[in-house]
Coordinates of C-alpha atoms and ligand atoms in Angstrom, one line a residue:
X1 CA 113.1 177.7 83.6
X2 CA 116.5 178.4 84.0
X3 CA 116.4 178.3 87.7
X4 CA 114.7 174.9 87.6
X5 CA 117.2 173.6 85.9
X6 CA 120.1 174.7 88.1
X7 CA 117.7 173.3 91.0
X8 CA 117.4 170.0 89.3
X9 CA 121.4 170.0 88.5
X10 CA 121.7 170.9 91.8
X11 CA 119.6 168.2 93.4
X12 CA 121.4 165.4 91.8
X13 CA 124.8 166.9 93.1
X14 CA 123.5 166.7 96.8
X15 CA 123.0 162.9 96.1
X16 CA 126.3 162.6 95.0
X17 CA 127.9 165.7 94.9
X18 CA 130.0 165.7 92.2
X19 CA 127.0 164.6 90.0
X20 CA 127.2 168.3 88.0
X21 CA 129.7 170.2 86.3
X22 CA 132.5 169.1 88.7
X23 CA 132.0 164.9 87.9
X24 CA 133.4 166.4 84.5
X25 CA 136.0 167.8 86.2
X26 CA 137.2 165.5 88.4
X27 CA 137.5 162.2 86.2
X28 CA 140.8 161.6 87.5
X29 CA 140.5 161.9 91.4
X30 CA 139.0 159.4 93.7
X31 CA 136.1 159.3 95.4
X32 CA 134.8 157.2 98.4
X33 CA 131.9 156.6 100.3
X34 CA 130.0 159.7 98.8
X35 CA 126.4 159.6 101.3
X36 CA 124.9 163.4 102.2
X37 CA 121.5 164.3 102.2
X38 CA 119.9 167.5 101.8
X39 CA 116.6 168.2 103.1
X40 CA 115.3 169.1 100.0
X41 CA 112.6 171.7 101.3
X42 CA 115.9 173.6 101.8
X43 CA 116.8 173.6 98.1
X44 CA 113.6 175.5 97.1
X45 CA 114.2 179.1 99.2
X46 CA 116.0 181.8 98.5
X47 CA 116.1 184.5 95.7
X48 CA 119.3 184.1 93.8
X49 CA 121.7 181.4 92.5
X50 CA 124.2 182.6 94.5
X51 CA 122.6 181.8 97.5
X52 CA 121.4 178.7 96.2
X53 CA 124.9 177.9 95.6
X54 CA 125.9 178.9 99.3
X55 CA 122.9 176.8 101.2
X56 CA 122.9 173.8 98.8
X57 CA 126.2 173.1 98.9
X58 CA 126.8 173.5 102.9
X59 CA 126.7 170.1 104.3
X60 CA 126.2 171.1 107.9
X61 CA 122.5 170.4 107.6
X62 CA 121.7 172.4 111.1
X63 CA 122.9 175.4 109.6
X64 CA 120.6 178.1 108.1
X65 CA 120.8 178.9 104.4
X66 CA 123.5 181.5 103.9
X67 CA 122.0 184.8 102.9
X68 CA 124.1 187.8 102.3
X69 CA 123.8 191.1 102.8
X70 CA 124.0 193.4 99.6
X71 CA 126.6 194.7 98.5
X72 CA 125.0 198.1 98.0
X73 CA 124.6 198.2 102.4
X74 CA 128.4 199.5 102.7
X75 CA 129.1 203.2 101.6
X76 CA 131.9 203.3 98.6
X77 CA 133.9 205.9 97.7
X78 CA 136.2 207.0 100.8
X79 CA 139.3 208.2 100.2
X80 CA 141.7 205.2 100.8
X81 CA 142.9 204.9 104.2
X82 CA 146.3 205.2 104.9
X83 CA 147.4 201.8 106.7
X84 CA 148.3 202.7 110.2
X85 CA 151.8 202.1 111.5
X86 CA 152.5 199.8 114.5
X87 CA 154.3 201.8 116.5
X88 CA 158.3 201.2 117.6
X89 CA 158.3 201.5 121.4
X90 CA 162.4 201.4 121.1
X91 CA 164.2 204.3 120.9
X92 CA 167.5 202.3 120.0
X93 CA 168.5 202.3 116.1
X94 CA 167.9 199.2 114.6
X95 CA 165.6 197.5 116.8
X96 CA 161.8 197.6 116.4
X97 CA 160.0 196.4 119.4
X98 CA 156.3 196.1 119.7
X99 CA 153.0 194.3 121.0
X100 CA 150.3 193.1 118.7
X101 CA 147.1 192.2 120.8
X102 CA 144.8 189.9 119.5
X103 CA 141.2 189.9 120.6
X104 CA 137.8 189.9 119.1
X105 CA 136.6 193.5 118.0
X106 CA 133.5 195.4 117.0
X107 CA 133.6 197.7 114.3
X108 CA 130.7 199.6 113.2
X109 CA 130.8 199.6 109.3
X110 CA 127.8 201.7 108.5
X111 CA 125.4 203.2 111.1
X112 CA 123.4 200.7 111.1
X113 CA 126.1 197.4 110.7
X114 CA 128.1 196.4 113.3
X115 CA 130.2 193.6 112.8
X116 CA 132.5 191.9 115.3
X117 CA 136.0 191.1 113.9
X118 CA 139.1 189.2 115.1
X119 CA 141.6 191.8 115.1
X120 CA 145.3 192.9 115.7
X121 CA 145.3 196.0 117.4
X122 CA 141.8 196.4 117.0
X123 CA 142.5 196.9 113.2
X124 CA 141.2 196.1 110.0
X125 CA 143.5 195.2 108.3
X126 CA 146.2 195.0 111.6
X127 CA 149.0 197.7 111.8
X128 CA 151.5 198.1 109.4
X129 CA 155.0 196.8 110.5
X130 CA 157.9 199.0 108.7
X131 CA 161.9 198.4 109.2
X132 CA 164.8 198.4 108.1
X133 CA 167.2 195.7 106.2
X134 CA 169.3 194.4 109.7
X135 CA 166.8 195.6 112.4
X136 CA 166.4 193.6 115.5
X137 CA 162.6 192.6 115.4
X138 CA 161.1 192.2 118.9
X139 CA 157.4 191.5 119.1
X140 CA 155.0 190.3 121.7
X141 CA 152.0 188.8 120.7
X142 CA 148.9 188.3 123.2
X143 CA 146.4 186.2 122.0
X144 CA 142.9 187.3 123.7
X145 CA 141.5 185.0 121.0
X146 CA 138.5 181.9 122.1
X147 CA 141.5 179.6 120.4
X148 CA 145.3 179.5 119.8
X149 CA 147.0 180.9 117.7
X150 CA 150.6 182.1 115.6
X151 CA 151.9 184.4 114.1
X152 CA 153.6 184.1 110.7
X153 CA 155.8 186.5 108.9
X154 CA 155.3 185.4 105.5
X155 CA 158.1 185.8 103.4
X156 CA 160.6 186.9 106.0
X157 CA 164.0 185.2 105.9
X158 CA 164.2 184.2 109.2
X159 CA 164.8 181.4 112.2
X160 CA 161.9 178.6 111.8
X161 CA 161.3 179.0 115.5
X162 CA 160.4 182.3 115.4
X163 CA 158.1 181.9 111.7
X164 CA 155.1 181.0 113.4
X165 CA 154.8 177.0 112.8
X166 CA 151.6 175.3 113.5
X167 CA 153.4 173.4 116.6
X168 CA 154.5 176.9 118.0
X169 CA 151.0 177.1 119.2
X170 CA 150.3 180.6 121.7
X171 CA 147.1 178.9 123.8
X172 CA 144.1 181.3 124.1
X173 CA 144.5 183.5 127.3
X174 CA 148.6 183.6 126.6
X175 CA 151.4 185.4 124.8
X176 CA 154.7 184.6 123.3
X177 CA 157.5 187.0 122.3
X178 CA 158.8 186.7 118.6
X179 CA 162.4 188.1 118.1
X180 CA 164.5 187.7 115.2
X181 CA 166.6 190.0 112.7
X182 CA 165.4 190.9 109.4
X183 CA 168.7 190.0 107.3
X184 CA 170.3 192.3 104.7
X185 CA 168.7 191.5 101.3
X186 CA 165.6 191.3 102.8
X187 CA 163.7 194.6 102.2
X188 CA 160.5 194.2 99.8
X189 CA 157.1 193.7 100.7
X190 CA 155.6 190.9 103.0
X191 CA 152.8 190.4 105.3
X192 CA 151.8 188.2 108.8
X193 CA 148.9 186.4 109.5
X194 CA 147.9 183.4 111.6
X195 CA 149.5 180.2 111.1
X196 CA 147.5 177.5 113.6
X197 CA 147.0 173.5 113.2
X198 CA 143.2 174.0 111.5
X199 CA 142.7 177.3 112.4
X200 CA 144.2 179.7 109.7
X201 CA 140.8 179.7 107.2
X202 CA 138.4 180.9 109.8
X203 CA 141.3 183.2 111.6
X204 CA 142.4 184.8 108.7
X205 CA 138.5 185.5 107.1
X206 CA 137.6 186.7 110.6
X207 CA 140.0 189.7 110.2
X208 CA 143.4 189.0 111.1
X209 CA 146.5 189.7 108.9
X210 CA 148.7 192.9 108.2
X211 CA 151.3 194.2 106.3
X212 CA 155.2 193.8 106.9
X213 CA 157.1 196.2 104.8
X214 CA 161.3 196.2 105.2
X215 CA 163.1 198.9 103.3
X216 CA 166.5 199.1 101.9
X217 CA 168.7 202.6 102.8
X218 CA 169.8 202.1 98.8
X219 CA 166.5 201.2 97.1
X220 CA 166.7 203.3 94.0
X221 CA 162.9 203.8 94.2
X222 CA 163.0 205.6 97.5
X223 CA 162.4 209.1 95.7
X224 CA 158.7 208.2 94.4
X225 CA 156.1 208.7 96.6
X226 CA 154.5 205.6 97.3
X227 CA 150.7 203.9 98.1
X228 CA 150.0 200.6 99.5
X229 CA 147.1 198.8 98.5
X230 CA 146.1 195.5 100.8
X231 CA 143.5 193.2 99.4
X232 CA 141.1 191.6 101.8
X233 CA 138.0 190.1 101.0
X234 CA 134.9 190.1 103.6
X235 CA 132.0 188.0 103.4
X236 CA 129.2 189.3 105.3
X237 CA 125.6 187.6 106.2
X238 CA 121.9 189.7 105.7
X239 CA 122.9 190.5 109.1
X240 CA 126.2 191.8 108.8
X241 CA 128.3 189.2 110.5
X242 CA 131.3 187.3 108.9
X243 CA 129.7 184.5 107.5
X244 CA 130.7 180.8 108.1
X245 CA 132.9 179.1 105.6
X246 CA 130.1 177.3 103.2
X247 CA 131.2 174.0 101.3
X248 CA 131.7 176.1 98.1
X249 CA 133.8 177.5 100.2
X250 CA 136.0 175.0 101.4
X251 CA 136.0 173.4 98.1
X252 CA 137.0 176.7 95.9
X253 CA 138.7 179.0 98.7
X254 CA 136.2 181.6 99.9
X255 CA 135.2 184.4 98.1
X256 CA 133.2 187.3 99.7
X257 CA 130.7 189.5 98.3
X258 CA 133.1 192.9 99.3
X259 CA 136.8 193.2 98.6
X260 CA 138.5 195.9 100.7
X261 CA 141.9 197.7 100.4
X262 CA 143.0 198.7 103.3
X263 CA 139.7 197.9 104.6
X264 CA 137.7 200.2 102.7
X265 CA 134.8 198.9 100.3
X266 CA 135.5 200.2 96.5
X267 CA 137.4 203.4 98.0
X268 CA 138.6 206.4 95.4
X269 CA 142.4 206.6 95.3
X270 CA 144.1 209.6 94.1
X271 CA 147.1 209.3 91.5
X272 CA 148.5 212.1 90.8
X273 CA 152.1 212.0 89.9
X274 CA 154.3 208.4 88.8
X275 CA 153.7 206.8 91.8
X276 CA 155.1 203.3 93.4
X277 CA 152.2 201.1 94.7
X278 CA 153.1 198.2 97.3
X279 CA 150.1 195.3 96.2
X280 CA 149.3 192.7 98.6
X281 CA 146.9 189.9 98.1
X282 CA 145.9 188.7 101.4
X283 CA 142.1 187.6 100.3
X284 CA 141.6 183.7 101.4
X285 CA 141.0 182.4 98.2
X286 CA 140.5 185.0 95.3
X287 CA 142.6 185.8 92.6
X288 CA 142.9 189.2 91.2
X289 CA 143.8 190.2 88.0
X290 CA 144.4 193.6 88.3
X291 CA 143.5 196.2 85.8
X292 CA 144.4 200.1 85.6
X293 CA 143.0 202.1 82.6
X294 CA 145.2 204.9 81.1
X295 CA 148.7 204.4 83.3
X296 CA 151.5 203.4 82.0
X297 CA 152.9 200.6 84.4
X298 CA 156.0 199.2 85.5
X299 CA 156.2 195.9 87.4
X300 CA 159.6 196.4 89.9
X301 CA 159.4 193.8 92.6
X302 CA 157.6 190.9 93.5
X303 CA 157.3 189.0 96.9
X304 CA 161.0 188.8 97.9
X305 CA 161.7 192.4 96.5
X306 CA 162.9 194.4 93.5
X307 CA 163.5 192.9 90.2
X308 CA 166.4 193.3 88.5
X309 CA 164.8 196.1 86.2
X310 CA 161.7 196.9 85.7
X311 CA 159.1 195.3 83.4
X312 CA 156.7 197.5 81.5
X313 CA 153.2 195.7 81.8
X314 CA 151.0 195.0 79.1
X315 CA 148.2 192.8 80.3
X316 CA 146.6 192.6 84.1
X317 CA 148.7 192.0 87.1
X318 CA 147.2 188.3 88.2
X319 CA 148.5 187.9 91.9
X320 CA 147.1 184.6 93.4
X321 CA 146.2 184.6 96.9
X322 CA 149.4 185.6 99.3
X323 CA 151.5 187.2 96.2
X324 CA 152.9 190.8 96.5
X325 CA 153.7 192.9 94.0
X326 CA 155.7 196.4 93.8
X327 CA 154.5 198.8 90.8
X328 CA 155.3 202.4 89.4
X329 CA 152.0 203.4 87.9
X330 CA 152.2 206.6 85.2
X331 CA 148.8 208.4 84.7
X332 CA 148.7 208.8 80.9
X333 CA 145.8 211.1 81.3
X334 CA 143.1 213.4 83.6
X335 CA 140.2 211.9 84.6
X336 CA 138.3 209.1 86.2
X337 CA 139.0 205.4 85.6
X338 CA 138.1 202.1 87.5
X339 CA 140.3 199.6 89.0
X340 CA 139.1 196.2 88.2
X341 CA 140.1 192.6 88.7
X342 CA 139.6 191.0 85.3
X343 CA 137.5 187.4 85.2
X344 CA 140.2 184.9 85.7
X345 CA 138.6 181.4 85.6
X346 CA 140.5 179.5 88.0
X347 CA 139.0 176.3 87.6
X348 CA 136.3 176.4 90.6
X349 CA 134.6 173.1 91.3
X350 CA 130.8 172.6 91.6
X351 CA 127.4 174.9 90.1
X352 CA 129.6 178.1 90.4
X353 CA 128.2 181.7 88.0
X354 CA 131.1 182.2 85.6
X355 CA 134.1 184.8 86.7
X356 CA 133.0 188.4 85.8
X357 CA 134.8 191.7 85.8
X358 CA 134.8 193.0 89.7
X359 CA 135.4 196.9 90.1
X360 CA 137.4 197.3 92.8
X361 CA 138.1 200.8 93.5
X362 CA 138.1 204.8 91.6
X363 CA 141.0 205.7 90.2
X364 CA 141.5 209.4 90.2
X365 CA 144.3 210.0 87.7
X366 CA 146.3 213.5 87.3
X367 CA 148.2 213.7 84.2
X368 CA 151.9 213.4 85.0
X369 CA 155.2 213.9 83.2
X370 CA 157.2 210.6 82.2
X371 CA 159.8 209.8 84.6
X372 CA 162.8 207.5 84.0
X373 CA 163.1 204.7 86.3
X374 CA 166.3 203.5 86.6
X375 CA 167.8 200.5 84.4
X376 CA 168.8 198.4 86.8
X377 CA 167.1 198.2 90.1
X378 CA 169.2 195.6 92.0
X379 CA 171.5 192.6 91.3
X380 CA 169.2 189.5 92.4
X381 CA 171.6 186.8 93.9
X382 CA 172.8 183.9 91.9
X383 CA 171.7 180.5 92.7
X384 CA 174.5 177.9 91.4
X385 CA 173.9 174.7 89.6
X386 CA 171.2 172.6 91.8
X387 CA 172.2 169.6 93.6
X388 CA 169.6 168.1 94.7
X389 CA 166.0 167.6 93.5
X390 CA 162.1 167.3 95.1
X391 CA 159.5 166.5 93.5
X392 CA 156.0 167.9 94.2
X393 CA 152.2 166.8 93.2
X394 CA 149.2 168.5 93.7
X395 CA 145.3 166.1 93.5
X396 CA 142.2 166.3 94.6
X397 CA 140.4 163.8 96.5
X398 CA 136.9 163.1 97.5
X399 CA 135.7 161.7 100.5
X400 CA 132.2 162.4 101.6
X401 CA 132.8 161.1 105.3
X402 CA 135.0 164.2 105.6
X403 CA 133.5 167.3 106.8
X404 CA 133.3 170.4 105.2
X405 CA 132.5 168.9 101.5
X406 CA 134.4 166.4 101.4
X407 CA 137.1 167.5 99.6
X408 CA 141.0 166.9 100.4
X409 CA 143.4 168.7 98.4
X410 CA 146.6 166.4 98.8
X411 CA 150.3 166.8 98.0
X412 CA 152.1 163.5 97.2
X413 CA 149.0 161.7 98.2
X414 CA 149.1 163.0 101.7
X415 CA 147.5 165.2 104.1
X416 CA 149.4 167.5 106.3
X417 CA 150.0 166.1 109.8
X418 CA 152.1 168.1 112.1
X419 CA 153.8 165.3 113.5
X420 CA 155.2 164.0 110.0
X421 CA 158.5 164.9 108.1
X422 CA 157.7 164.9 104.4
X423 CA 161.0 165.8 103.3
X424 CA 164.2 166.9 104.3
X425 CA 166.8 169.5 102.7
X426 CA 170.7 169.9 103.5
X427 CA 171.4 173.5 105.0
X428 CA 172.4 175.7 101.7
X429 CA 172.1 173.5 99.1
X430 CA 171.0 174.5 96.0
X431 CA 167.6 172.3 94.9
X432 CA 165.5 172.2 92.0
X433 CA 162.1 171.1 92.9
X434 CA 159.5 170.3 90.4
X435 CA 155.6 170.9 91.4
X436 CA 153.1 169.6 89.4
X437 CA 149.5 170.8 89.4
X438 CA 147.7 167.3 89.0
X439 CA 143.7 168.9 89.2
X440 CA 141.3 170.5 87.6
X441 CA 142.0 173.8 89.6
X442 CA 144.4 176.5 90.1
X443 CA 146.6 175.8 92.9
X444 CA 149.5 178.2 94.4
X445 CA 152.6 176.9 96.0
X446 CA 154.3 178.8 99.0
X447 CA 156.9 177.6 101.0
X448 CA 158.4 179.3 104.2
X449 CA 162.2 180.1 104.9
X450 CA 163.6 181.2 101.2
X451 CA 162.4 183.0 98.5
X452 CA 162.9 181.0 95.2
X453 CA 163.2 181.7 91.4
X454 CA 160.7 180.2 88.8
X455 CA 163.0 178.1 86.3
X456 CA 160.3 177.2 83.9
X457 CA 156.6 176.4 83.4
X458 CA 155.7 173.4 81.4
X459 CA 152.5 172.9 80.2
X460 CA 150.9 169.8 77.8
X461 CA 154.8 168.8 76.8
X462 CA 156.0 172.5 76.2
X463 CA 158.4 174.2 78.5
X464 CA 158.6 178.1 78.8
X465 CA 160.9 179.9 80.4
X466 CA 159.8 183.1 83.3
X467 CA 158.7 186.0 81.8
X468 CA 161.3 187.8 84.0
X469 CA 163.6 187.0 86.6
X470 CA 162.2 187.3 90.2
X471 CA 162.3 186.3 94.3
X472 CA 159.2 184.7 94.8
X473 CA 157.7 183.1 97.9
X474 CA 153.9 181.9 96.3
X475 CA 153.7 181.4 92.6
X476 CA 150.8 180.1 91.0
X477 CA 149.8 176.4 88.9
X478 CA 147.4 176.4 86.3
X479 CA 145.7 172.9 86.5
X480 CA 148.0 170.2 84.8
X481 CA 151.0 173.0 84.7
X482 CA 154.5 172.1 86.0
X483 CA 156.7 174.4 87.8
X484 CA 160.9 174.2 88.1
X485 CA 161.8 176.3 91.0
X486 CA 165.2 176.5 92.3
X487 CA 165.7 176.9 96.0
X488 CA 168.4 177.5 98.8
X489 CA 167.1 176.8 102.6
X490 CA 169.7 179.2 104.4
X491 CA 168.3 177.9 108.1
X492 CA 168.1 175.0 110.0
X493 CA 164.6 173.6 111.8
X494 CA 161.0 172.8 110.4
X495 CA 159.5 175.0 107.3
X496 CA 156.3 174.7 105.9
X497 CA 155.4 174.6 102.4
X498 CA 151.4 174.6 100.9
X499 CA 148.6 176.2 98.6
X500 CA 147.7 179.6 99.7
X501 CA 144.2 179.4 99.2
X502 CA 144.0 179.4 103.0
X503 CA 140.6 177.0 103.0
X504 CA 142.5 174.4 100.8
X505 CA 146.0 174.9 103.5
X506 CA 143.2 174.2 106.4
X507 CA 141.9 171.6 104.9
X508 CA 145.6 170.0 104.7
X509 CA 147.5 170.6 101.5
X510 CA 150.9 171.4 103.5
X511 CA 153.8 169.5 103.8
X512 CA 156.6 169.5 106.3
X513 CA 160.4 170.3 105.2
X514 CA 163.2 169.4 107.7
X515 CA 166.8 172.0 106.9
X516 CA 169.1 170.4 108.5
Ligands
LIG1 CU1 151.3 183.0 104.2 CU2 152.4 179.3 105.4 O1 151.8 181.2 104.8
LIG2 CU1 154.4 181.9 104.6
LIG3 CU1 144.7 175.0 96.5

């Protein structure tokens, strides 16, 4: 009975899409020219909702239904993999040079599952890039992709021409050399990924991104031992290939059935001692609200770094798609605990199964003595009073003559185009823009070239201030929530600013800033 029903919700929302739970939602945006069919034979196979969700919902009508293959077909429990260093084929101090080699790659997961990736290096997630504050970064890319492609070092303070712009294009078959200095005031905890016109979404869930780490000689964390942990999340088909974006997809960000850290499937992590844990959430479209039983924990840095001090954590760590985070986790006591991500309901349009707790990995904890982490961890820099002010707004707009759904997620009412300026900011000066989150959904904001401080969240009249004081690069918008951040651009040329669920970026939400 209960499956009928969905069917027969589900029906009506083929006719006109937003006929279910999202026409609710979406009062407020526009919609034009709404005309897909489904062939409705299609709507009765298939075993779970889930998948009824996935085939319903994808409005390339040649395409099969979606089915996925269990999550029980990948083994669990690994020890976590150490992420594998790209190595420095300098031998002068402070300069880092290096060749990341893009090409499709396959990886047998299980005996029986091979599945063919798009790769750096051949790796899952790509090699892990570690300098110093001041180095001399010299890397060649070659792109053995079927399409272009760029590199972008998100987070990184450096030249736009080097960052990995959509117009920077490196054509299939060709390479490019990407050279630039990691400034001083720099170190913390970043991460590259592809960065072409269209491209990113399907690049990005086909495999490719890794971690970018710069340290500090006088971070006064350097004594802990330390454990990354890189969220990816893989979506596989019955057959164990990466599955196509579905419209649920492109709508809501994709969401796979595994999440891997480090590329491992639920793996067991060992902590035995106060340890510092670099978190990256490179997944395309999930959010994780991160969980750890019986440790005491201590938020220290974000995406551009350290905090000032650290921040003893009471609730889950919620890190939208792109943030970082750094962490000193305390096990309280011996034993084995789970690391979950905690239902978050970010506001997902269409038929979707409510948000449910997700375990993520074993956490094998070893009783450890209290340690005293140091008061003060750095002296952030001060940003003076703002001069200058942008304003920022965030809709949703249906159009059903679009392809994939038939969703555009919009800032100011515009799509990204590549050959447009949006808006333009005066080398160094201080800004205060304000982003408004005008939907029904959570949206992040990112922008390239600075790292910013949240000034206050407003939300239904009432204006809060941060909960600390932090270097941010993405930062997330509840729907109808307003954000003051304040800004410096410290470099001339073209930066890019848009939401980081990587299907909604695709699909256009990006603008174009102009330092000048
Ligand atoms: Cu992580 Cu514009 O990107
Ligand atoms: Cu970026
Ligand atoms: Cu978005």
């Amino acid at each position: 009975m209960k499956r009928r029903h969905f069917l027969m919700n589900f029906t009506a929302a083929v006719g006109g899409l937003v006929a279910t739970k999202a026409i609710a939602k979406m009062e407020h945006t526009k919609m034009t020219g709404m005309t897909c069919e489904l062939n409705s034979d299609d709507c009765n196979k298939g075993d779970n909702m889930h998948e009824h969700m996935n085939m319903n919902m994808n409005m390339n009508h040649d395409q099969k239904p979606q089915k996925l293959l269990p999550t029980s077909s990948l083994k669990q429990n690994d020890n976590l993999p150490s992420l594998i260093n790209l190595k420095n084929e300098s031998n002068q101090p402070g300069v880092f040079e290096a060749t990341l080699h893009l090409k499709p790659v396959k990886i047998a997961l299980t005996p029986e599952i091979t599945t063919e990736f798009w790769a750096y290096n051949g790796m899952i997630p790509g090699p892990k890039i570690e300098v110093n504050e001041g180095d001399h970064v010299k890397i060649t890319v070659k792109n053995d992709l079927p399409q272009a492609t760029t590199v972008h070092w998100h987070g990184l303070l450096i030249p736009s021409n080097q960052d990995g712009n959509p117009q920077d294009a490196i054509p299939a078959g060709k390479s490019r050399v990407y050279e630039f200095d990691v400034p001083k005031g720099n170190a913390g905890t970043f991460w590259y990924h592809p960065h072409g016109h269209e491209t990113v979404a399907e690049q990005v869930y086909r495999g490719l991104a890794g971690t970018f780490i710069v340290r500090s000689k006088d971070d006064p964390l350097n004594s802990l031992p330390e454990q990354h942990w890189f969220f990816s999340d893989l979506k596989l088909t019955d057959k164990g290939e990466i599955a196509d974006n579905t419209m649920v997809d492109w709508m809501n960000g994709r969401e796979g059935q595994f999440v891997l850290i480090n590329g491992s499937y639920r793996p067991k992590i060992k902590v035995d001692s106060a340890t510092r844990v670099r978190i990256w959430n490179a997944c395309s479209g999930r959010y994780l609200n991160l969980s750890i039983p019986d440790c005491d924990v201590f938020l220290v840095g974000t995406d551009g770094g350290l905090l000032s001090e650290p921040v003893s954590l009471n609730k889950p760590l919620l890190l939208s798609p792109a943030e970082r985070a750094e962490i000193v986790i305390l096990p309280k006591k011996t034993g084995t605990v789970y690391l979950q991500s905690i239902g978050y309901d970010r506001g997902k349009m269409g038929n979707v199964p409510p948000e449910q707790d997700m375990l993520l990995a074993e956490l094998d904890l070893t009783q450890s003595n209290s340690i005293t982490l140091p008061s003060t961890l750095r002296t952030l820099p001060k940003l003076g009073q703002a001069t200058a002010h942008k304003k920022l707004e965030y809709t949703e707009v249906m159009d059903m003559k679009e392809p994939r759904g038939g969703m555009l997620f919009l800032i100011n009412g515009k799509r990204h185009d590549m050959n447009r300026i949006d808006l333009e900011s005066k080398i160094h000066e201080v800004e205060e823009w304000t982003i408004h989150n005008n939907s029904h959904m959570d949206h992040n904001f990112h922008i390239h070239g600075a790292q910013f401080m949240v000034v206050s969240h407003e939300f239904n009249g009432t204006k809060t201030l941060p909960q600390y004081v932090a270097l941010k690069d993405t930062v997330n918008l509840r729907p109808h929530e307003t954000i003051t951040i304040k800004i410096q651009q410290n470099m001339p040329g073209l930066r890019m600013y848009h939401c980081h669920i990587i299907e909604h970026e695709t699909l256009g939400m990006m603008g174009q800033l102009m330092v000048k």
